[in-house]
Short mmCIF file of C-alpha atoms in Angstrom, two decimals:
data_model
loop_
_atom_site.label_atom_id
_atom_site.label_comp_id
_atom_site.label_asym_id
_atom_site.label_seq_id
_atom_site.Cartn_x
_atom_site.Cartn_y
_atom_site.Cartn_z
CA UNK A 1 -9.91 20.86 -7.14
CA UNK A 2 -5.98 20.97 -6.48
CA UNK A 3 -3.68 18.14 -7.41
CA UNK A 4 -0.70 18.26 -5.27
CA UNK A 5 2.51 16.44 -5.61
CA UNK A 6 5.48 15.84 -2.98
CA UNK A 7 8.46 14.84 -3.82
CA UNK A 8 10.28 11.66 -2.39
CA UNK A 9 13.57 13.39 -1.78
CA UNK A 10 15.43 14.16 1.76
CA UNK A 11 14.20 17.55 3.63
CA UNK A 12 10.44 16.93 2.85
CA UNK A 13 8.63 18.97 5.83
CA UNK A 14 5.90 15.77 5.80
CA UNK A 15 4.19 17.19 9.04
CA UNK A 16 3.73 20.96 7.61
CA UNK A 17 2.74 19.47 4.86
CA UNK A 18 -0.03 16.97 6.12
CA UNK A 19 -1.28 19.93 8.45
CA UNK A 20 -1.69 22.43 5.75
CA UNK A 21 -3.73 19.94 3.71
CA UNK A 22 -6.12 18.95 7.02
CA UNK A 23 -6.39 22.95 7.17
CA UNK A 24 -7.48 23.05 3.54
CA UNK A 25 -9.72 20.31 3.65
CA UNK A 26 -11.44 21.19 6.75
CA UNK A 27 -12.06 24.61 4.85
CA UNK A 28 -13.79 22.59 1.78
CA UNK A 29 -11.02 22.38 -0.69
CA UNK A 30 -11.30 19.03 -2.77
CA UNK A 31 -7.64 17.93 -2.80
CA UNK A 32 -5.67 14.86 -4.22
CA UNK A 33 -2.10 14.06 -3.21
CA UNK A 34 0.58 12.19 -5.25
CA UNK A 35 3.78 11.67 -3.81
CA UNK A 36 7.48 9.90 -4.13
CA UNK A 37 9.30 7.68 -2.69
CA UNK A 38 13.01 7.90 -3.94
CA UNK A 39 15.03 8.99 -0.76
CA UNK A 40 13.15 5.95 1.29
CA UNK A 41 13.73 3.32 -1.83
CA UNK A 42 17.23 4.58 -2.05
CA UNK A 43 17.78 3.89 1.79
CA UNK A 44 16.07 0.16 1.86
CA UNK A 45 17.95 -0.55 -1.23
CA UNK A 46 21.39 0.11 0.08
CA UNK A 47 20.66 -1.39 2.98
CA UNK A 48 19.46 -4.78 1.11
CA UNK A 49 22.50 -4.39 -1.01
CA UNK A 50 20.81 -3.49 -4.08
CA UNK A 51 22.04 -0.26 -4.42
CA UNK A 52 19.93 1.91 -6.84
CA UNK A 53 21.35 2.84 -10.42
CA UNK A 54 20.07 5.83 -12.27
CA UNK A 55 20.21 6.37 -15.82
CA UNK A 56 20.09 9.35 -18.20
CA UNK A 57 18.28 9.10 -21.51
CA UNK A 58 19.40 10.19 -24.90
CA UNK A 59 17.34 13.36 -23.99
CA UNK A 60 18.71 14.20 -20.95
CA UNK A 61 15.79 12.86 -18.37
CA UNK A 62 17.27 11.15 -15.16
CA UNK A 63 15.74 7.81 -14.37
CA UNK A 64 15.77 5.29 -11.88
CA UNK A 65 16.64 1.85 -13.56
CA UNK A 66 13.94 -0.47 -12.30
CA UNK A 67 14.71 -4.33 -12.38
CA UNK A 68 12.23 -6.50 -10.79
CA UNK A 69 14.13 -6.51 -7.63
CA UNK A 70 14.02 -2.45 -7.47
CA UNK A 71 10.36 -2.72 -8.66
CA UNK A 72 9.34 -4.88 -5.07
CA UNK A 73 11.86 -2.48 -3.27
CA UNK A 74 9.92 0.79 -4.34
CA UNK A 75 6.46 -1.03 -3.88
CA UNK A 76 7.66 -1.46 0.18
CA UNK A 77 9.18 1.97 0.21
CA UNK A 78 6.47 3.78 -1.80
CA UNK A 79 3.38 2.08 -1.56
CA UNK A 80 4.09 0.36 2.07
CA UNK A 81 6.11 2.76 3.82
CA UNK A 82 5.70 6.30 2.53
CA UNK A 83 1.84 6.14 1.49
CA UNK A 84 0.80 4.67 4.37
CA UNK A 85 2.83 7.03 6.76
CA UNK A 86 1.48 10.03 5.17
CA UNK A 87 -2.10 8.46 5.50
CA UNK A 88 -1.58 7.69 8.93
CA UNK A 89 -0.31 11.32 9.65
CA UNK A 90 -3.43 12.69 7.82
CA UNK A 91 -5.62 10.33 9.69
CA UNK A 92 -4.09 11.41 13.28
CA UNK A 93 -5.26 14.97 12.01
CA UNK A 94 -8.68 13.80 11.50
CA UNK A 95 -8.39 13.88 7.71
CA UNK A 96 -9.74 10.60 6.28
CA UNK A 97 -7.12 9.93 3.71
CA UNK A 98 -7.10 6.65 1.24
CA UNK A 99 -3.83 5.55 0.15
CA UNK A 100 -3.54 3.62 -3.12
CA UNK A 101 -0.94 3.20 -5.71
CA UNK A 102 -1.92 3.26 -9.16
CA UNK A 103 -2.21 -0.42 -9.63
CA UNK A 104 -5.33 -0.34 -7.42
CA UNK A 105 -8.16 -0.38 -9.35
CA UNK A 106 -6.12 0.27 -12.15
CA UNK A 107 -6.17 4.06 -11.03
CA UNK A 108 -3.45 4.69 -13.41
CA UNK A 109 -2.66 2.94 -16.50
CA UNK A 110 0.53 2.89 -18.39
CA UNK A 111 2.64 1.57 -21.18
CA UNK A 112 5.75 -0.54 -19.91
CA UNK A 113 8.75 0.48 -21.39
CA UNK A 114 10.90 -3.38 -20.87
CA UNK A 115 13.38 -1.84 -23.06
CA UNK A 116 15.22 1.52 -22.51
CA UNK A 117 17.64 3.47 -23.90
CA UNK A 118 20.56 5.44 -22.22
CA UNK A 119 23.63 7.21 -22.57
CA UNK A 120 26.42 6.20 -20.08
CA UNK A 121 30.19 7.43 -20.73
CA UNK A 122 29.25 9.21 -23.91
CA UNK A 123 27.76 5.84 -25.26
CA UNK A 124 24.13 4.90 -26.10
CA UNK A 125 23.59 1.67 -24.34
CA UNK A 126 20.36 -0.56 -24.33
CA UNK A 127 18.80 -1.53 -20.53
CA UNK A 128 16.41 -4.63 -20.63
CA UNK A 129 14.17 -5.80 -17.66
CA UNK A 130 12.90 -2.47 -16.76
CA UNK A 131 10.21 -1.92 -15.18
CA UNK A 132 9.12 1.57 -15.61
CA UNK A 133 6.28 3.45 -17.96
CA UNK A 134 4.32 6.37 -18.73
CA UNK A 135 0.91 6.89 -17.29
CA UNK A 136 -1.12 7.20 -20.16
CA UNK A 137 -4.92 7.16 -18.59
CA UNK A 138 -6.42 7.81 -14.81
CA UNK A 139 -9.40 6.28 -13.93
CA UNK A 140 -11.38 8.97 -12.83
CA UNK A 141 -14.28 6.85 -11.93
CA UNK A 142 -12.35 5.65 -9.16
CA UNK A 143 -11.03 8.89 -8.08
CA UNK A 144 -14.31 10.65 -8.08
CA UNK A 145 -15.96 7.81 -6.40
CA UNK A 146 -13.61 8.16 -3.25
CA UNK A 147 -13.64 11.96 -3.24
CA UNK A 148 -17.74 12.27 -3.38
CA UNK A 149 -17.46 9.95 -0.66
CA UNK A 150 -15.53 12.29 1.15
CA UNK A 151 -11.85 10.80 1.09
CA UNK A 152 -8.62 12.35 0.37
CA UNK A 153 -6.84 10.10 -2.14
CA UNK A 154 -3.16 9.78 -1.33
CA UNK A 155 -1.28 8.01 -4.59
CA UNK A 156 2.02 6.18 -4.72
CA UNK A 157 3.37 6.79 -8.21
CA UNK A 158 2.92 3.19 -9.56
CA UNK A 159 0.62 2.05 -12.80
CA UNK A 160 -0.83 -1.12 -14.42
CA UNK A 161 0.34 -2.15 -17.61
CA UNK A 162 -1.89 -3.60 -19.99
CA UNK A 163 -0.84 -6.73 -19.03
CA UNK A 164 -1.51 -5.82 -15.32
CA UNK A 165 2.01 -5.20 -14.24
CA UNK A 166 3.27 -2.80 -11.56
CA UNK A 167 5.40 0.03 -13.21
CA UNK A 168 7.60 2.65 -11.39
CA UNK A 169 6.08 6.04 -13.29
CA UNK A 170 7.22 9.42 -12.53
CA UNK A 171 5.19 11.31 -9.79
CA UNK A 172 5.39 14.61 -11.24
CA UNK A 173 4.35 13.38 -14.56
CA UNK A 174 1.85 10.87 -12.93
CA UNK A 175 0.04 14.13 -10.79
CA UNK A 176 -0.02 16.07 -14.06
CA UNK A 177 -2.07 13.31 -15.78
CA UNK A 178 -4.37 13.29 -12.31
CA UNK A 179 -4.50 16.86 -12.59
CA UNK A 180 -5.66 16.91 -16.23
CA UNK A 181 -8.04 14.06 -15.93
CA UNK A 182 -9.65 15.53 -12.97
CA UNK A 183 -9.97 18.88 -14.37
CA UNK A 184 -8.12 20.38 -11.74
CA UNK A 185 -7.36 24.13 -11.45
CA UNK A 186 -3.98 23.81 -10.13
CA UNK A 187 -1.33 21.44 -9.76
CA UNK A 188 1.24 22.25 -7.08
CA UNK A 189 4.60 20.25 -7.59
CA UNK A 190 6.48 20.43 -4.08
CA UNK A 191 10.25 19.51 -3.92
CA UNK A 192 13.32 20.24 -1.68
CA UNK A 193 13.83 23.45 -3.80
CA UNK A 194 12.14 26.91 -3.83
CA UNK A 195 11.00 26.14 -7.49
CA UNK A 196 13.10 26.74 -10.70
CA UNK A 197 16.33 27.94 -10.06
CA UNK A 198 18.05 30.24 -13.03
CA UNK A 199 21.42 29.23 -11.37
CA UNK A 200 20.88 25.94 -9.51
CA UNK A 201 21.49 25.67 -6.30
CA UNK A 202 21.48 29.56 -5.84
CA UNK A 203 18.07 29.78 -4.31
CA UNK A 204 18.12 33.75 -4.43
CA UNK A 205 17.77 32.87 -8.52
CA UNK A 206 14.27 31.38 -8.37
CA UNK A 207 12.41 32.07 -11.41
CA UNK A 208 9.16 33.52 -9.81
CA UNK A 209 6.61 33.48 -13.06
CA UNK A 210 6.80 31.75 -16.40
CA UNK A 211 4.23 32.45 -18.93
CA UNK A 212 2.91 29.13 -20.29
CA UNK A 213 3.79 29.97 -23.85
CA UNK A 214 7.44 30.47 -22.91
CA UNK A 215 8.04 27.34 -21.05
CA UNK A 216 10.03 25.31 -23.51
CA UNK A 217 12.46 28.34 -23.06
CA UNK A 218 12.98 27.68 -19.36
CA UNK A 219 13.69 23.83 -20.04
CA UNK A 220 17.51 24.57 -20.12
CA UNK A 221 17.39 26.01 -16.72
CA UNK A 222 15.93 22.61 -15.12
CA UNK A 223 18.76 20.58 -13.34
CA UNK A 224 18.40 16.90 -12.67
CA UNK A 225 14.44 15.97 -11.53
CA UNK A 226 13.50 19.13 -12.00
CA UNK A 227 13.15 18.69 -15.79
CA UNK A 228 10.41 15.94 -15.44
CA UNK A 229 8.79 18.82 -13.34
CA UNK A 230 8.87 21.26 -16.29
CA UNK A 231 7.78 18.49 -18.61
CA UNK A 232 4.90 17.03 -16.23
CA UNK A 233 3.91 21.24 -15.76
CA UNK A 234 3.97 21.75 -19.43
CA UNK A 235 1.58 17.97 -20.10
CA UNK A 236 -0.63 19.34 -17.48
CA UNK A 237 -0.98 23.21 -18.98
CA UNK A 238 -1.73 21.36 -22.48
CA UNK A 239 -4.37 19.66 -21.03
CA UNK A 240 -6.06 22.23 -19.33
CA UNK A 241 -5.01 22.76 -15.78
CA UNK A 242 -5.05 26.24 -15.47
CA UNK A 243 -1.79 26.73 -13.15
CA UNK A 244 1.39 25.05 -12.41
CA UNK A 245 3.35 26.01 -9.29
CA UNK A 246 6.70 24.74 -8.05
CA UNK A 247 6.89 25.32 -4.41
CA UNK A 248 9.15 24.55 -1.69
CA UNK A 249 8.36 21.61 0.33
CA UNK A 250 10.61 21.91 3.09
CA UNK A 251 8.54 25.07 4.68
CA UNK A 252 5.47 25.57 6.63
CA UNK A 253 2.16 25.58 5.20
CA UNK A 254 3.84 24.56 1.67
CA UNK A 255 0.43 24.22 -0.05
CA UNK A 256 -0.97 27.46 1.09
CA UNK A 257 2.51 29.25 0.30
CA UNK A 258 2.35 27.99 -3.14
CA UNK A 259 -1.26 28.94 -3.77
CA UNK A 260 -0.38 32.53 -2.74
CA UNK A 261 2.46 32.67 -5.17
CA UNK A 262 5.52 31.79 -3.50
CA UNK A 263 7.67 29.46 -5.84
CA UNK A 264 7.58 29.59 -9.73
CA UNK A 265 4.00 30.11 -11.21
CA UNK A 266 3.69 28.63 -14.17
CA UNK A 267 0.13 30.28 -15.81
CA UNK B 1 -20.36 -13.00 -0.03
CA UNK B 2 -17.21 -15.01 0.72
CA UNK B 3 -14.61 -13.18 2.59
CA UNK B 4 -11.18 -15.29 2.26
CA UNK B 5 -8.31 -14.77 4.38
CA UNK B 6 -4.96 -16.13 3.15
CA UNK B 7 -1.89 -16.33 5.32
CA UNK B 8 1.27 -15.28 4.93
CA UNK B 9 3.27 -17.99 5.89
CA UNK B 10 5.92 -19.25 3.52
CA UNK B 11 4.73 -21.86 0.94
CA UNK B 12 1.36 -20.24 0.14
CA UNK B 13 0.49 -21.06 -3.89
CA UNK B 14 -0.34 -17.30 -4.66
CA UNK B 15 -0.71 -17.88 -8.34
CA UNK B 16 -3.21 -20.93 -7.80
CA UNK B 17 -5.33 -18.81 -5.42
CA UNK B 18 -5.29 -15.48 -7.86
CA UNK B 19 -6.62 -17.94 -10.56
CA UNK B 20 -9.19 -19.53 -8.37
CA UNK B 21 -10.50 -15.64 -7.52
CA UNK B 22 -10.56 -14.75 -10.89
CA UNK B 23 -12.94 -17.53 -11.93
CA UNK B 24 -15.21 -16.89 -8.86
CA UNK B 25 -15.33 -13.27 -9.74
CA UNK B 26 -16.35 -14.14 -13.58
CA UNK B 27 -18.86 -16.72 -12.19
CA UNK B 28 -20.28 -13.28 -10.33
CA UNK B 29 -19.38 -14.31 -7.12
CA UNK B 30 -18.91 -11.29 -4.32
CA UNK B 31 -15.27 -11.93 -2.78
CA UNK B 32 -13.11 -9.69 -0.51
CA UNK B 33 -9.39 -11.17 0.36
CA UNK B 34 -7.67 -10.83 3.40
CA UNK B 35 -3.87 -11.79 3.44
CA UNK B 36 -1.02 -11.66 6.03
CA UNK B 37 2.51 -10.85 5.73
CA UNK B 38 4.04 -12.55 8.05
CA UNK B 39 7.09 -14.29 6.09
CA UNK B 40 7.65 -11.36 4.44
CA UNK B 41 8.14 -9.13 7.01
CA UNK B 42 10.40 -11.90 8.71
CA UNK B 43 12.60 -11.87 6.04
CA UNK B 44 12.58 -8.16 5.43
CA UNK B 45 13.38 -7.80 9.41
CA UNK B 46 16.29 -10.48 9.33
CA UNK B 47 18.17 -8.80 5.90
CA UNK B 48 17.52 -5.32 7.86
CA UNK B 49 19.42 -6.49 11.19
CA UNK B 50 16.01 -5.84 13.19
CA UNK B 51 14.95 -9.84 13.65
CA UNK B 52 11.32 -10.29 14.51
CA UNK B 53 10.57 -11.32 18.18
CA UNK B 54 7.29 -13.32 18.75
CA UNK B 55 5.68 -13.42 22.24
CA UNK B 56 3.19 -15.63 23.79
CA UNK B 57 0.29 -13.65 26.16
CA UNK B 58 -0.88 -15.35 29.40
CA UNK B 59 -3.75 -16.97 27.76
CA UNK B 60 -1.38 -18.73 25.25
CA UNK B 61 -1.64 -16.82 21.99
CA UNK B 62 1.40 -15.95 19.92
CA UNK B 63 2.02 -12.91 18.36
CA UNK B 64 4.51 -10.41 16.75
CA UNK B 65 6.24 -7.77 19.22
CA UNK B 66 5.67 -4.61 17.13
CA UNK B 67 7.94 -1.82 18.08
CA UNK B 68 7.60 1.26 15.93
CA UNK B 69 10.76 -0.04 13.66
CA UNK B 70 8.53 -3.06 13.09
CA UNK B 71 5.55 -1.43 12.37
CA UNK B 72 7.38 0.41 9.55
CA UNK B 73 8.83 -3.03 8.27
CA UNK B 74 5.25 -4.66 8.39
CA UNK B 75 4.00 -1.80 6.39
CA UNK B 76 6.54 -2.21 3.75
CA UNK B 77 6.34 -6.08 3.60
CA UNK B 78 2.51 -6.46 3.79
CA UNK B 79 1.14 -3.04 3.07
CA UNK B 80 3.89 -2.34 0.29
CA UNK B 81 5.19 -5.94 -1.31
CA UNK B 82 2.42 -8.51 -0.60
CA UNK B 83 -0.75 -6.58 -0.93
CA UNK B 84 0.52 -5.06 -4.41
CA UNK B 85 1.88 -8.15 -5.84
CA UNK B 86 -1.52 -9.67 -4.91
CA UNK B 87 -3.11 -6.82 -7.11
CA UNK B 88 -0.90 -7.49 -9.62
CA UNK B 89 -1.21 -11.01 -10.16
CA UNK B 90 -5.35 -10.49 -9.89
CA UNK B 91 -4.89 -7.51 -12.35
CA UNK B 92 -2.96 -9.70 -14.67
CA UNK B 93 -6.01 -12.11 -14.60
CA UNK B 94 -8.46 -9.49 -15.61
CA UNK B 95 -9.62 -8.86 -12.15
CA UNK B 96 -10.10 -5.44 -11.12
CA UNK B 97 -8.50 -5.82 -7.66
CA UNK B 98 -7.98 -2.78 -5.37
CA UNK B 99 -5.31 -3.00 -2.25
CA UNK B 100 -6.03 -0.94 0.58
CA UNK B 101 -4.97 -1.54 4.41
CA UNK B 102 -7.32 -0.94 7.01
CA UNK B 103 -5.86 2.49 7.61
CA UNK B 104 -6.93 3.90 4.38
CA UNK B 105 -10.13 5.55 4.92
CA UNK B 106 -10.24 4.01 8.48
CA UNK B 107 -11.39 0.73 6.86
CA UNK B 108 -10.32 -1.26 9.92
CA UNK B 109 -10.83 0.80 13.36
CA UNK B 110 -8.99 -1.04 16.28
CA UNK B 111 -8.01 -0.41 19.68
CA UNK B 112 -3.82 -0.01 20.46
CA UNK B 113 -2.69 -2.35 23.13
CA UNK B 114 0.52 -0.10 23.71
CA UNK B 115 1.52 -2.34 26.88
CA UNK B 116 1.50 -6.09 26.60
CA UNK B 117 1.59 -8.70 29.21
CA UNK B 118 3.46 -11.55 28.20
CA UNK B 119 5.20 -14.76 29.36
CA UNK B 120 8.76 -15.31 29.19
CA UNK B 121 10.54 -18.20 30.85
CA UNK B 122 7.65 -19.11 32.75
CA UNK B 123 7.21 -15.22 33.70
CA UNK B 124 5.02 -12.90 33.20
CA UNK B 125 6.43 -9.59 31.97
CA UNK B 126 5.45 -6.19 30.52
CA UNK B 127 6.28 -4.93 27.20
CA UNK B 128 5.80 -1.16 26.00
CA UNK B 129 5.90 0.70 22.45
CA UNK B 130 3.76 -1.96 21.31
CA UNK B 131 1.73 -1.35 17.85
CA UNK B 132 -0.66 -3.70 17.88
CA UNK B 133 -4.51 -3.83 18.03
CA UNK B 134 -7.59 -5.74 17.70
CA UNK B 135 -10.29 -4.72 14.99
CA UNK B 136 -13.50 -3.58 16.43
CA UNK B 137 -14.95 -1.63 13.77
CA UNK B 138 -15.16 -2.34 10.01
CA UNK B 139 -15.92 0.65 7.86
CA UNK B 140 -18.68 -1.17 5.55
CA UNK B 141 -19.42 2.02 3.84
CA UNK B 142 -16.00 2.14 2.05
CA UNK B 143 -15.70 -1.69 1.27
CA UNK B 144 -19.42 -1.77 0.17
CA UNK B 145 -18.82 1.47 -2.29
CA UNK B 146 -15.94 -0.50 -3.91
CA UNK B 147 -17.96 -3.76 -4.53
CA UNK B 148 -20.75 -2.39 -5.64
CA UNK B 149 -18.36 -0.60 -8.04
CA UNK B 150 -17.15 -3.76 -9.37
CA UNK B 151 -13.78 -3.75 -7.46
CA UNK B 152 -12.55 -6.73 -5.61
CA UNK B 153 -10.90 -5.58 -2.43
CA UNK B 154 -7.72 -6.40 -1.26
CA UNK B 155 -6.89 -5.65 2.76
CA UNK B 156 -3.70 -5.66 4.58
CA UNK B 157 -3.92 -6.67 8.22
CA UNK B 158 -3.20 -2.88 9.64
CA UNK B 159 -5.82 -1.09 11.32
CA UNK B 160 -6.31 2.54 12.60
CA UNK B 161 -6.24 3.67 16.01
CA UNK B 162 -8.56 6.13 17.80
CA UNK B 163 -5.65 8.52 17.13
CA UNK B 164 -5.15 7.38 13.58
CA UNK B 165 -2.14 5.64 14.10
CA UNK B 166 -1.48 2.13 12.31
CA UNK B 167 -1.71 -0.80 14.18
CA UNK B 168 -0.96 -4.22 13.02
CA UNK B 169 -3.51 -6.58 13.93
CA UNK B 170 -4.27 -10.41 13.46
CA UNK B 171 -5.53 -11.11 9.75
CA UNK B 172 -7.51 -14.19 10.73
CA UNK B 173 -9.12 -12.04 13.17
CA UNK B 174 -9.60 -8.94 10.79
CA UNK B 175 -11.04 -11.17 7.92
CA UNK B 176 -13.78 -12.69 10.83
CA UNK B 177 -14.79 -8.68 11.88
CA UNK B 178 -14.92 -7.82 7.98
CA UNK B 179 -17.22 -11.23 7.03
CA UNK B 180 -19.12 -10.27 10.47
CA UNK B 181 -19.90 -6.69 9.04
CA UNK B 182 -20.43 -7.32 5.75
CA UNK B 183 -22.79 -10.35 6.50
CA UNK B 184 -20.80 -12.88 4.59
CA UNK B 185 -22.14 -16.20 4.29
CA UNK B 186 -18.77 -18.31 4.43
CA UNK B 187 -15.27 -17.33 5.56
CA UNK B 188 -12.59 -19.09 4.43
CA UNK B 189 -9.16 -19.23 6.18
CA UNK B 190 -6.63 -20.59 4.03
CA UNK B 191 -2.88 -21.83 5.66
CA UNK B 192 -0.23 -23.68 4.72
CA UNK B 193 -1.76 -26.94 6.50
CA UNK B 194 -4.84 -28.45 5.36
CA UNK B 195 -7.21 -27.33 8.30
CA UNK B 196 -7.09 -27.96 12.18
CA UNK B 197 -5.12 -31.38 12.74
CA UNK B 198 -5.86 -33.43 15.71
CA UNK B 199 -2.13 -34.50 15.97
CA UNK B 200 -0.25 -31.18 14.65
CA UNK B 201 1.73 -31.78 12.21
CA UNK B 202 0.60 -35.24 10.91
CA UNK B 203 -1.52 -34.31 8.15
CA UNK B 204 -3.71 -37.42 7.98
CA UNK B 205 -5.18 -35.99 11.26
CA UNK B 206 -7.57 -33.45 9.78
CA UNK B 207 -10.53 -32.52 11.85
CA UNK B 208 -13.17 -32.57 8.98
CA UNK B 209 -16.00 -31.19 11.00
CA UNK B 210 -16.73 -28.96 14.35
CA UNK B 211 -20.37 -28.54 14.95
CA UNK B 212 -20.31 -24.63 15.93
CA UNK B 213 -21.45 -25.19 19.40
CA UNK B 214 -18.65 -27.54 20.09
CA UNK B 215 -16.00 -25.28 18.82
CA UNK B 216 -14.54 -24.69 22.35
CA UNK B 217 -13.65 -27.84 22.78
CA UNK B 218 -11.13 -28.03 19.84
CA UNK B 219 -9.34 -25.13 20.96
CA UNK B 220 -7.06 -27.17 22.73
CA UNK B 221 -5.68 -28.97 19.71
CA UNK B 222 -4.59 -25.67 17.99
CA UNK B 223 -1.04 -25.11 17.89
CA UNK B 224 0.46 -21.83 17.35
CA UNK B 225 -0.98 -19.51 14.71
CA UNK B 226 -4.12 -21.95 14.51
CA UNK B 227 -5.33 -21.17 18.05
CA UNK B 228 -6.19 -17.40 16.41
CA UNK B 229 -7.81 -18.93 13.30
CA UNK B 230 -9.91 -20.83 15.72
CA UNK B 231 -10.69 -17.74 17.69
CA UNK B 232 -11.57 -16.00 14.54
CA UNK B 233 -13.87 -18.70 13.61
CA UNK B 234 -15.46 -18.37 16.91
CA UNK B 235 -16.13 -14.75 16.46
CA UNK B 236 -17.51 -14.83 13.18
CA UNK B 237 -19.74 -17.62 13.93
CA UNK B 238 -20.98 -15.46 16.99
CA UNK B 239 -21.57 -12.81 14.87
CA UNK B 240 -23.78 -14.10 12.20
CA UNK B 241 -21.58 -15.86 9.63
CA UNK B 242 -23.08 -19.11 7.84
CA UNK B 243 -19.78 -21.16 8.04
CA UNK B 244 -15.95 -20.77 8.35
CA UNK B 245 -13.66 -23.51 6.77
CA UNK B 246 -10.12 -24.05 7.37
CA UNK B 247 -8.51 -24.61 3.99
CA UNK B 248 -5.37 -25.59 2.55
CA UNK B 249 -3.58 -22.48 0.39
CA UNK B 250 -0.95 -24.86 -1.02
CA UNK B 251 -2.65 -26.39 -3.33
CA UNK B 252 -4.71 -25.80 -6.71
CA UNK B 253 -7.95 -24.22 -6.61
CA UNK B 254 -7.93 -23.70 -2.84
CA UNK B 255 -11.04 -21.62 -2.51
CA UNK B 256 -13.19 -23.88 -4.86
CA UNK B 257 -11.90 -26.86 -2.74
CA UNK B 258 -12.56 -25.06 0.63
CA UNK B 259 -16.27 -24.64 -0.92
CA UNK B 260 -16.74 -28.09 -1.58
CA UNK B 261 -15.78 -28.91 1.94
CA UNK B 262 -12.38 -29.94 1.86
CA UNK B 263 -10.77 -29.10 5.14
CA UNK B 264 -12.11 -28.26 8.43
CA UNK B 265 -15.77 -27.08 8.03
CA UNK B 266 -17.59 -25.39 11.13
CA UNK B 267 -21.21 -24.80 10.60
#
């Protein structure tokens, strides 16, 4: 079992990704795809006059401030467009993909963080009406039901709160939780860089290998969204996933290349 | 088994609908919900500067002209927002709803009509690049799998073409195809009128009962979108569904009321 997460940034080669998924599926590989939607959400939000707002937590993690209007834009862009266009590409290639958000069938359950602490201009502030959360439980029964029936699940990073509310969750950490819950041997996090860079954005400084015991030492190298990927990788490994590979989503055969060791391999 | 279709027009009481679905589900009723998304799609399309265009076929049926940009707006509004907000309401009420489009797992398969004939200003014209279709096959295996596992499927009116393309399909006729494929005893089509009106929009002229043999005679009474509901009703009855009820989606307990005979009952 391989869980692949593809980022929602600009420059992702979705055609190449889907072609690679089709090849691997035909070879009998069991796969789950988790995707992002940040670029589509930003574009939609700008066009609708509700521009995105990114905030930084006291521990240095960046995330989208998700008020209710933003949540609904996120549902449209991510569960509506990105999810269905990926499913369409896969269906076109003969892969019986099924697109779901984590809200559907409570596939991903999380805790809402309605009030978040952020750092802005060096000061700590509190934001309310936030619709983000952290995945705490994966409904493996539903995923296994679909996998055993021959479907390839394509999952949008939305979770259900205890009260059934939709929550914007981090896709990398959601993929990590899914990989751990399914007992996946490999988690691949694809993004628009070749992996963890020692001197971002210089791609010649790619870190090729990280022993799992040393992962904390590499956290300071991670910039922006890469921090959550390292955190997700760390969470997945701690819960029994065999290896995590940070790979490049802009190239042909991105999954096959990651499996061959291109990118940052954490074992 | 009851299949319920709720229109995507303005004025739909989604809270009342979801509460009624929760009551019926708790009483052990097996249900599938199909929804529309026309109002949300129109709103989004207007806001994004790509206003909707409705066209009329030579036989007098109205539909949305769906170029690729409109298809993607339709995916966002219908599969993204309407579907997920309904699922969220149901999850909040303790119903384990699962939202899908007909593209997912090829739940609904259809034929694309890339070229359509329309009548405009009294003249026949041809439109190309259309992404609409008609449902020809329902994947009952997937639906049954989900129903047997205790989920309530919530379905957006999108189908997969032979080539795996996403197609905008009519929700009423999709619901009719689903009801027929599942061998449902009842199909309920809820909309923002009380049923078929003898003199639209005078709601005191509600037609309460139509014997199935006479349905064709009532077609001339149907205005606008009601024509497709009568067509869907006719298709469902021809394929073995026991009865079709055209009910009001603006009231409390809309399904329970329809089952009690409020609206237009076709048997």
